[in-house]
Tab-separated table of C-alpha atoms in Angstrom:
chain	number	residue	atom	x	y	z
A	1	MET	CA	-54.279	-0.071	37.785
A	2	LYS	CA	-52.366	-3.354	37.958
A	3	THR	CA	-53.381	-4.155	34.389
A	4	MET	CA	-52.277	-0.736	33.210
A	5	HIS	CA	-48.969	-1.135	35.056
A	6	VAL	CA	-48.294	-4.507	33.416
A	7	ALA	CA	-49.232	-3.120	30.002
A	8	THR	CA	-46.922	-0.177	30.537
A	9	LEU	CA	-44.089	-2.529	31.443
A	10	VAL	CA	-44.753	-4.643	28.366
A	11	VAL	CA	-44.721	-1.595	26.073
A	12	ALA	CA	-41.568	-0.302	27.712
A	13	SER	CA	-39.950	-3.691	27.332
A	14	LEU	CA	-40.901	-3.840	23.660
A	15	LEU	CA	-39.559	-0.349	23.058
A	16	ALA	CA	-36.315	-1.214	24.794
A	17	SER	CA	-36.021	-4.420	22.790
A	18	THR	CA	-36.713	-2.547	19.573
A	19	SER	CA	-34.121	0.106	20.383
A	20	LEU	CA	-31.563	-2.619	20.954
A	21	THR	CA	-32.272	-4.286	17.616
A	22	LEU	CA	-32.344	-1.114	15.539
A	23	ALA	CA	-28.844	-0.256	14.396
A	24	GLY	CA	-27.256	0.889	11.181
A	25	PRO	CA	-26.403	4.447	10.209
A	26	GLU	CA	-27.828	7.624	11.680
A	27	THR	CA	-28.743	10.588	9.502
A	28	VAL	CA	-26.445	13.406	10.608
A	29	SER	CA	-25.290	16.841	9.470
A	30	GLY	CA	-22.391	17.348	7.094
A	31	PRO	CA	-19.760	17.989	6.063
A	32	GLY	CA	-18.488	14.480	5.596
A	33	ALA	CA	-15.023	12.989	5.821
A	34	ASP	CA	-12.452	13.819	3.132
A	35	PRO	CA	-14.806	15.757	0.815
A	36	THR	CA	-12.179	15.944	-1.946
A	37	CYS	CA	-12.455	12.165	-2.279
A	38	PHE	CA	-15.966	11.467	-0.981
A	39	ALA	CA	-17.625	14.366	-2.771
A	40	PRO	CA	-21.318	14.753	-1.888
A	41	TRP	CA	-23.780	14.595	-4.768
A	42	GLY	CA	-25.269	18.083	-4.676
A	43	ASP	CA	-25.779	20.768	-2.041
A	44	ASP	CA	-28.764	18.943	-0.551
A	45	ALA	CA	-26.787	15.773	0.131
A	46	LYS	CA	-27.856	13.493	2.947
A	47	TYR	CA	-25.126	12.421	5.410
A	48	MET	CA	-24.846	9.146	7.301
A	49	GLN	CA	-22.768	7.862	10.192
A	50	TRP	CA	-22.298	4.287	11.407
A	51	PRO	CA	-21.063	3.323	14.892
A	52	ALA	CA	-17.259	3.121	14.834
A	53	GLN	CA	-15.959	-0.439	14.740
A	54	GLU	CA	-12.496	-1.677	15.544
A	55	GLY	CA	-10.460	-2.874	12.579
A	56	PRO	CA	-9.054	-4.592	10.671
A	57	TYR	CA	-12.222	-5.429	8.780
A	58	ARG	CA	-13.741	-8.280	6.808
A	59	ILE	CA	-14.874	-6.957	3.417
A	60	ALA	CA	-16.640	-8.708	0.538
A	61	VAL	CA	-17.386	-7.698	-3.035
A	62	VAL	CA	-20.608	-9.226	-4.379
A	63	ASN	CA	-20.645	-8.770	-8.136
A	64	GLY	CA	-23.506	-9.816	-10.403
A	65	PHE	CA	-23.001	-10.038	-14.175
A	66	VAL	CA	-19.519	-11.082	-15.346
A	67	GLY	CA	-19.977	-11.345	-19.105
A	68	ASN	CA	-17.766	-8.442	-20.197
A	69	THR	CA	-14.212	-7.203	-19.755
A	70	TRP	CA	-15.259	-4.243	-17.580
A	71	ARG	CA	-16.512	-6.580	-14.853
A	72	ILE	CA	-13.401	-8.749	-15.069
A	73	GLN	CA	-11.155	-5.694	-14.774
A	74	MET	CA	-13.281	-4.397	-11.889
A	75	ILE	CA	-12.731	-7.625	-9.949
A	76	LYS	CA	-9.004	-7.531	-10.670
A	77	THR	CA	-8.932	-3.887	-9.546
A	78	ALA	CA	-10.652	-4.787	-6.270
A	79	LYS	CA	-8.046	-7.466	-5.605
A	80	ALA	CA	-5.191	-5.130	-6.490
A	81	PHE	CA	-6.558	-2.382	-4.224
A	82	ALA	CA	-7.006	-4.806	-1.317
A	83	GLU	CA	-3.227	-5.349	-1.513
A	84	ASP	CA	-2.428	-1.641	-1.769
A	85	PRO	CA	-0.345	-0.371	1.195
A	86	ALA	CA	-2.872	2.461	1.681
A	87	ILE	CA	-5.574	0.021	2.795
A	88	LYS	CA	-4.052	-3.459	3.190
A	89	ASP	CA	-3.498	-3.207	6.958
A	90	LYS	CA	-7.148	-2.233	7.450
A	91	ILE	CA	-8.462	-5.440	5.842
A	92	ALA	CA	-8.408	-8.695	7.801
A	93	GLU	CA	-10.222	-10.761	5.156
A	94	PHE	CA	-11.261	-9.997	1.584
A	95	LYS	CA	-13.637	-12.070	-0.541
A	96	VAL	CA	-15.080	-11.703	-4.047
A	97	VAL	CA	-18.038	-13.575	-5.545
A	98	SER	CA	-20.008	-13.173	-8.770
A	99	THR	CA	-23.613	-14.351	-8.883
A	100	GLY	CA	-24.696	-13.692	-12.491
A	101	THR	CA	-27.819	-11.818	-13.496
A	102	ASP	CA	-30.155	-13.564	-11.037
A	103	ALA	CA	-31.205	-10.983	-8.432
A	104	PRO	CA	-32.257	-13.528	-5.739
A	105	ALA	CA	-28.840	-15.200	-6.032
A	106	GLN	CA	-27.103	-11.878	-5.428
A	107	LEU	CA	-29.341	-11.057	-2.468
A	108	GLY	CA	-28.664	-14.508	-1.053
A	109	ALA	CA	-24.903	-14.014	-1.343
A	110	ILE	CA	-25.110	-10.672	0.453
A	111	GLU	CA	-27.204	-12.199	3.242
A	112	ASP	CA	-24.677	-15.011	3.556
A	113	PHE	CA	-21.780	-12.593	4.028
A	114	ILE	CA	-23.798	-10.626	6.604
A	115	ASN	CA	-24.544	-13.844	8.498
A	116	GLN	CA	-20.852	-14.798	8.366
A	117	GLY	CA	-20.029	-11.587	10.215
A	118	PHE	CA	-18.442	-9.556	7.450
A	119	ASP	CA	-18.174	-5.873	8.301
A	120	ALA	CA	-18.807	-4.349	4.857
A	121	ILE	CA	-20.182	-5.526	1.527
A	122	VAL	CA	-19.536	-3.700	-1.720
A	123	THR	CA	-21.857	-4.611	-4.566
A	124	ILE	CA	-22.926	-3.863	-8.127
A	125	ALA	CA	-26.680	-4.359	-7.988
A	126	VAL	CA	-28.287	-6.656	-10.543
A	127	SER	CA	-31.482	-4.634	-10.159
A	128	PRO	CA	-32.051	-1.108	-8.790
A	129	ASP	CA	-34.771	-2.356	-6.437
A	130	GLY	CA	-35.637	-5.379	-4.291
A	131	PHE	CA	-32.881	-4.814	-1.715
A	132	ASP	CA	-35.093	-3.746	1.203
A	133	ARG	CA	-34.702	-7.039	3.072
A	134	VAL	CA	-30.892	-7.123	2.907
A	135	ILE	CA	-30.668	-3.426	3.792
A	136	ARG	CA	-32.693	-4.096	6.958
A	137	LEU	CA	-30.488	-7.092	7.794
A	138	ALA	CA	-27.306	-5.097	7.187
A	139	ASP	CA	-28.565	-2.301	9.434
A	140	LYS	CA	-29.512	-4.776	12.150
A	141	GLU	CA	-25.998	-6.206	12.134
A	142	ASN	CA	-24.225	-2.850	11.626
A	143	VAL	CA	-22.841	-4.015	8.297
A	144	VAL	CA	-21.946	-1.241	5.833
A	145	LEU	CA	-23.520	-2.003	2.443
A	146	VAL	CA	-22.089	0.046	-0.447
A	147	PRO	CA	-23.621	-0.299	-3.919
A	148	PHE	CA	-21.590	1.293	-6.723
A	149	ASP	CA	-21.856	1.618	-10.510
A	150	ASN	CA	-25.327	0.046	-10.884
A	151	VAL	CA	-26.835	1.653	-7.813
A	152	LEU	CA	-30.158	1.265	-5.999
A	153	ASP	CA	-33.276	3.424	-6.157
A	154	THR	CA	-33.048	4.261	-2.446
A	155	ASP	CA	-31.338	6.689	-0.084
A	156	ALA	CA	-31.114	4.119	2.713
A	157	VAL	CA	-27.530	3.086	1.911
A	158	MET	CA	-24.303	4.855	1.018
A	159	GLN	CA	-23.637	4.635	-2.732
A	160	VAL	CA	-20.756	5.487	-5.066
A	161	ASN	CA	-21.221	6.410	-8.699
A	162	GLU	CA	-20.525	8.720	-11.558
A	163	ASP	CA	-23.387	10.858	-12.810
A	164	GLN	CA	-24.907	8.573	-15.438
A	165	THR	CA	-27.437	11.182	-16.539
A	166	GLU	CA	-24.680	13.717	-17.113
A	167	MET	CA	-22.649	11.115	-18.975
A	168	GLY	CA	-25.507	10.333	-21.366
A	169	HIS	CA	-26.194	14.027	-21.874
A	170	ARG	CA	-22.546	14.834	-22.638
A	171	TRP	CA	-22.314	11.950	-25.114
A	172	ALA	CA	-25.399	13.143	-26.967
A	173	GLN	CA	-24.437	16.821	-26.889
A	174	PHE	CA	-21.014	16.021	-28.334
A	175	LEU	CA	-22.661	14.218	-31.250
A	176	ILE	CA	-25.181	17.013	-31.766
A	177	ASP	CA	-22.367	19.601	-31.844
A	178	GLU	CA	-20.178	17.559	-34.202
A	179	LEU	CA	-23.078	17.026	-36.595
A	180	ALA	CA	-24.003	20.713	-36.403
A	181	ALA	CA	-20.442	21.518	-37.488
A	182	GLN	CA	-21.188	19.423	-40.589
A	183	GLY	CA	-24.394	21.388	-41.166
A	184	LYS	CA	-26.650	18.579	-39.932
A	185	THR	CA	-29.522	19.261	-37.511
A	186	GLY	CA	-31.113	15.851	-37.874
A	187	GLY	CA	-30.262	12.341	-38.955
A	188	LYS	CA	-30.072	8.683	-38.025
A	189	ILE	CA	-28.331	7.799	-34.749
A	190	LEU	CA	-27.336	4.317	-33.613
A	191	GLU	CA	-27.571	3.841	-29.850
A	192	VAL	CA	-25.723	0.776	-28.543
A	193	ARG	CA	-27.185	0.162	-25.105
A	194	GLY	CA	-25.775	-1.735	-22.129
A	195	LEU	CA	-27.142	-4.515	-19.967
A	196	ALA	CA	-30.931	-4.459	-19.771
A	197	GLY	CA	-32.511	-3.855	-16.360
A	198	ASN	CA	-29.612	-1.905	-14.863
A	199	SER	CA	-29.933	1.640	-13.563
A	200	VAL	CA	-26.784	2.700	-15.452
A	201	ASP	CA	-28.192	1.646	-18.820
A	202	ARG	CA	-31.563	3.183	-18.003
A	203	ASP	CA	-30.229	6.562	-16.873
A	204	ARG	CA	-27.709	6.942	-19.683
A	205	SER	CA	-30.220	6.063	-22.370
A	206	ALA	CA	-32.878	8.412	-21.010
A	207	ALA	CA	-30.361	11.273	-21.001
A	208	ILE	CA	-29.257	10.535	-24.578
A	209	HIS	CA	-32.860	10.648	-25.805
A	210	ASP	CA	-33.632	13.774	-23.764
A	211	ALA	CA	-30.652	15.654	-25.218
A	212	PHE	CA	-31.530	14.803	-28.806
A	213	ALA	CA	-35.155	15.755	-28.207
A	214	ALA	CA	-34.149	19.061	-26.607
A	215	SER	CA	-32.015	19.974	-29.626
A	216	GLY	CA	-35.155	20.339	-31.735
A	217	GLY	CA	-33.683	18.333	-34.604
A	218	ASN	CA	-35.333	15.598	-36.600
A	219	TRP	CA	-33.568	12.545	-35.207
A	220	GLU	CA	-34.207	8.848	-35.721
A	221	ILE	CA	-32.600	6.780	-32.968
A	222	VAL	CA	-32.096	3.055	-33.608
A	223	GLU	CA	-31.484	1.086	-30.396
A	224	VAL	CA	-29.573	-2.198	-30.111
A	225	VAL	CA	-28.396	-4.028	-26.987
A	226	GLY	CA	-24.646	-4.570	-26.726
A	227	ASN	CA	-24.336	-5.599	-23.052
A	228	TRP	CA	-21.295	-3.294	-22.667
A	229	ASP	CA	-19.313	-6.078	-24.337
A	230	ASP	CA	-17.057	-5.731	-27.396
A	231	GLY	CA	-18.103	-8.972	-29.103
A	232	THR	CA	-21.812	-8.450	-28.559
A	233	ALA	CA	-21.646	-4.772	-29.497
A	234	GLN	CA	-19.719	-5.569	-32.679
A	235	LYS	CA	-22.328	-8.096	-33.769
A	236	VAL	CA	-25.367	-5.908	-33.086
A	237	THR	CA	-23.718	-2.930	-34.760
A	238	ALA	CA	-22.934	-5.001	-37.842
A	239	ASP	CA	-26.543	-6.215	-37.907
A	240	ALA	CA	-27.865	-2.652	-37.532
A	241	ILE	CA	-25.724	-1.420	-40.426
A	242	ALA	CA	-26.915	-4.323	-42.570
A	243	VAL	CA	-30.571	-3.568	-41.814
A	244	HIS	CA	-30.638	0.236	-41.571
A	245	GLY	CA	-27.771	1.307	-43.806
A	246	GLN	CA	-25.675	4.334	-42.958
A	247	PHE	CA	-25.810	6.183	-39.626
A	248	ASP	CA	-24.843	9.808	-39.061
A	249	ALA	CA	-23.417	9.194	-35.590
A	250	ILE	CA	-23.200	6.499	-32.920
A	251	ALA	CA	-23.678	6.606	-29.144
A	252	ALA	CA	-22.247	3.489	-27.522
A	253	GLN	CA	-22.546	2.869	-23.787
A	254	GLY	CA	-19.793	0.259	-23.926
A	255	GLY	CA	-18.186	-2.310	-26.178
A	256	THR	CA	-17.073	0.691	-28.199
A	257	THR	CA	-13.992	-0.977	-29.688
A	258	GLY	CA	-16.291	-3.604	-31.194
A	259	VAL	CA	-18.649	-0.924	-32.498
A	260	VAL	CA	-15.848	0.822	-34.416
A	261	GLN	CA	-14.527	-2.490	-35.714
A	262	ALA	CA	-17.986	-3.309	-37.066
A	263	MET	CA	-17.987	0.033	-38.912
A	264	ILE	CA	-14.583	-0.718	-40.411
A	265	ASP	CA	-15.559	-4.257	-41.427
A	266	ALA	CA	-18.761	-3.011	-43.088
A	267	GLY	CA	-16.983	-0.193	-44.907
A	268	HIS	CA	-19.200	2.290	-43.103
A	269	PRO	CA	-17.960	5.898	-43.343
A	270	MET	CA	-16.253	7.212	-40.229
A	271	VAL	CA	-18.766	9.266	-38.239
A	272	PRO	CA	-18.801	11.012	-34.856
A	273	ILE	CA	-18.985	8.508	-32.022
A	274	ALA	CA	-19.522	8.786	-28.284
A	275	GLY	CA	-18.301	5.901	-26.195
A	276	GLU	CA	-16.635	4.454	-23.150
A	277	SER	CA	-12.978	4.475	-22.070
A	278	GLU	CA	-11.790	1.213	-23.607
A	279	ASN	CA	-8.144	1.410	-24.604
A	280	GLY	CA	-8.943	-0.021	-28.041
A	281	PHE	CA	-11.579	2.638	-28.697
A	282	ARG	CA	-9.164	5.421	-27.820
A	283	LYS	CA	-6.496	3.843	-30.044
A	284	LEU	CA	-8.926	3.770	-32.977
A	285	VAL	CA	-10.079	7.347	-32.441
A	286	ALA	CA	-6.467	8.540	-32.270
A	287	GLU	CA	-5.741	6.687	-35.521
A	288	HIS	CA	-8.850	7.662	-37.486
A	289	SER	CA	-10.002	11.045	-36.165
A	290	ALA	CA	-8.620	12.771	-39.260
A	291	ASP	CA	-10.823	10.435	-41.339
A	292	GLY	CA	-14.000	11.542	-39.555
A	293	LEU	CA	-13.982	9.368	-36.419
A	294	LYS	CA	-14.476	12.329	-34.106
A	295	GLY	CA	-14.840	10.671	-30.733
A	296	ILE	CA	-15.556	11.456	-27.118
A	297	SER	CA	-14.553	8.880	-24.509
A	298	ILE	CA	-16.090	9.080	-21.044
A	299	GLY	CA	-15.048	6.393	-18.625
A	300	GLN	CA	-17.193	4.558	-16.141
A	301	SER	CA	-14.076	3.362	-14.410
A	302	PRO	CA	-13.741	-0.162	-13.002
A	303	GLY	CA	-11.737	1.702	-10.354
A	304	LEU	CA	-15.033	2.806	-8.793
A	305	VAL	CA	-14.766	-0.419	-6.790
A	306	ALA	CA	-11.688	0.981	-5.041
A	307	ILE	CA	-13.526	4.165	-4.058
A	308	ALA	CA	-16.420	2.063	-2.748
A	309	MET	CA	-14.032	-0.086	-0.691
A	310	LYS	CA	-12.289	3.003	0.678
A	311	ALA	CA	-15.677	4.557	1.549
A	312	ALA	CA	-16.738	1.369	3.340
A	313	VAL	CA	-13.615	1.420	5.514
A	314	SER	CA	-14.095	5.117	6.287
A	315	ALA	CA	-17.691	4.437	7.364
A	316	LEU	CA	-16.595	1.520	9.553
A	317	GLU	CA	-14.163	3.871	11.267
A	318	GLY	CA	-17.141	6.013	12.300
A	319	ASN	CA	-16.641	8.905	9.895
A	320	VAL	CA	-19.535	10.994	8.591
A	321	MET	CA	-20.171	10.038	4.952
A	322	PRO	CA	-22.348	11.399	2.135
A	323	GLN	CA	-25.195	9.060	1.293
A	324	LEU	CA	-24.398	9.474	-2.416
A	325	ILE	CA	-20.748	9.953	-3.369
A	326	SER	CA	-20.074	11.558	-6.737
A	327	VAL	CA	-16.979	10.592	-8.732
A	328	PRO	CA	-16.070	13.147	-11.450
A	329	LEU	CA	-16.490	12.087	-15.070
A	330	PRO	CA	-13.147	11.351	-16.760
A	331	VAL	CA	-13.541	12.798	-20.276
A	332	ALA	CA	-11.196	12.710	-23.272
A	333	THR	CA	-12.072	13.944	-26.762
A	334	TYR	CA	-10.324	13.067	-30.007
A	335	ASP	CA	-8.122	16.169	-29.827
A	336	GLN	CA	-6.966	15.360	-26.261
A	337	LEU	CA	-5.731	11.784	-26.712
A	338	LYS	CA	-2.055	11.124	-25.943
A	339	ASP	CA	-0.372	7.734	-26.110
A	340	GLY	CA	1.068	6.812	-22.728
A	341	GLU	CA	-1.103	9.348	-20.918
A	342	ASN	CA	-4.790	8.561	-21.494
A	343	PHE	CA	-4.434	5.515	-23.740
A	344	TRP	CA	-1.657	2.945	-24.184
A	345	SER	CA	-0.624	1.395	-27.489
A	346	ASP	CA	1.176	-1.398	-25.607
A	347	LEU	CA	-1.834	-2.460	-23.470
A	348	PRO	CA	-4.733	-4.665	-24.633
A	349	ASP	CA	-7.714	-3.147	-26.427
A	350	ASN	CA	-10.099	-4.314	-23.721
A	351	PHE	CA	-8.231	-2.523	-20.916
A	352	PHE	CA	-10.275	0.331	-19.428
A	353	THR	CA	-8.023	3.347	-19.266
A	354	VAL	CA	-9.274	5.281	-16.211
A	355	ASN	CA	-8.110	3.842	-12.872
A	356	GLU	CA	-6.507	6.794	-11.120
A	357	PHE	CA	-8.281	8.981	-8.549
A	358	PRO	CA	-5.654	11.409	-7.183
A	359	PRO	CA	-8.030	13.127	-4.693
A	360	CYS	CA	-8.541	9.726	-3.040
A	361	GLY	CA	-4.914	8.618	-3.131
A	362	VAL	CA	-5.995	5.758	-5.394
A	363	ASN	CA	-3.563	5.019	-8.206
A	364	ILE	CA	-3.779	1.447	-9.438
A	365	SER	CA	-1.377	0.725	-12.274
A	366	GLY	CA	-2.337	-1.214	-15.375
A	367	PRO	CA	0.291	-3.919	-14.739
A	368	ALA	CA	-0.907	-4.367	-11.124
A	369	ILE	CA	-4.474	-4.874	-12.351
A	370	MET	CA	-3.593	-7.178	-15.223
A	371	ALA	CA	-1.462	-9.360	-12.919
A	372	GLN	CA	-4.478	-10.320	-10.785
A	373	SER	CA	-6.191	-13.689	-11.082
A	374	GLU	CA	-9.570	-14.147	-12.792
A	375	ALA	CA	-10.416	-16.979	-10.381
A	376	ASP	CA	-13.443	-15.241	-8.820
A	377	VAL	CA	-15.183	-13.898	-11.908
A	378	LYS	CA	-17.519	-16.860	-12.434
C-alpha cells in the first residue's frame, strides 16, 4: 500500500508539473474578435485563445528571404505600422531581422526572440514544415507565433494569408477566358514561378495547372523560376522567349514588370498576362491594354505583415482568434485600372500597390512606407 501511495504521489506530481508547463492557446468556440478584419477561413474554422497578457508588448518580425522588392517593402510596412497611432502605444519594443533562405537560421532567430522574452513573433516561413520545436517552445512560454504569407502546414498556430489556391485559379481562368475570346482553346503558356520551396509558390502553381487541365484544352505550360523578383523574372522570361519562341499567354507569380519588359525588349507580341500588383506592371497594362496586353493584377500585399501584427496584439489581449485568417484578394483587371487610385504614375515601378485594409483600420500610405529605412533587410 505504501508503494502504491508513493507511486500515486509521483504520478500526481508529474501531472501537476506537466499542467504547469503546458501553456499556449486553447481551442475554443467562435466567433472570434473583429470578424470583419480577422475573417475566419471557411465555416469550419478552428478558433484559438491565449491567456490575456498585460501590454505594451515586445514584438519581433522574423523574415527569411530578402532578395526582392516585395520583402523590402514588407519590412518597411512593418516599421511604418509599428509607428501608426492605432497600434504604437501597444508596442513596447519592435525588432526586425532577416535570416535568408536557411531554415535552421530562421528557427534559431525565432527561438532567440522567445528566450529574450518577446511576447509575439510574426514570421514569413522559409519552409512550410520543420517548425514543431519552436511552436512547442512558443506555447511553453505563451508567446504568440503568427506566420503570414508563406504559411506552415499545421493548424497549431494562428496564421494570416490570402487564398493562394484561389489566386492561382483566378489567374489561370482569366487567361483561359481571354484566349477563348480570341478563339483559342489551347496553346503555349509561360508560367513564371516564385521562390522554390515556399508554400505560396507551391499552392499558386498547383492551382494554375489544375485550372488549365480542367478547361479541357490542349495546353503546353513552360515553367521558369523568377523568384518573385523583377530582374530575375525579366532574365528568365527573355531566355524562355529565346528558346521556345512565342507564347499565347503568361502567368507570372511576381516580378511581373520585368516579365512585360522582357516581352517588349524581345519584340514579343502583347498577349494576355496574369500577374502581381507591382505598380510598374499596372502602369504597363494601362498603357498597352489596347495593344493586346490584357492583364489581371492580383496583389499579395506586403501589408499582410500589418494584419499579422494586429492579430498578434489582439491574441495577446486574450481575444478569441481564428486559427487561419483570410484576407480578401485585391483584384484589378485591365479595364479597372485608374491612375491615382489603384496604380500611381508618380511612384516607383517596384512599389506594390495594395496596402490598405479598411475593415482592419489599416491604411499605410505609400510615402510613409517609402520613408522607412532598409537597415534591417539583410
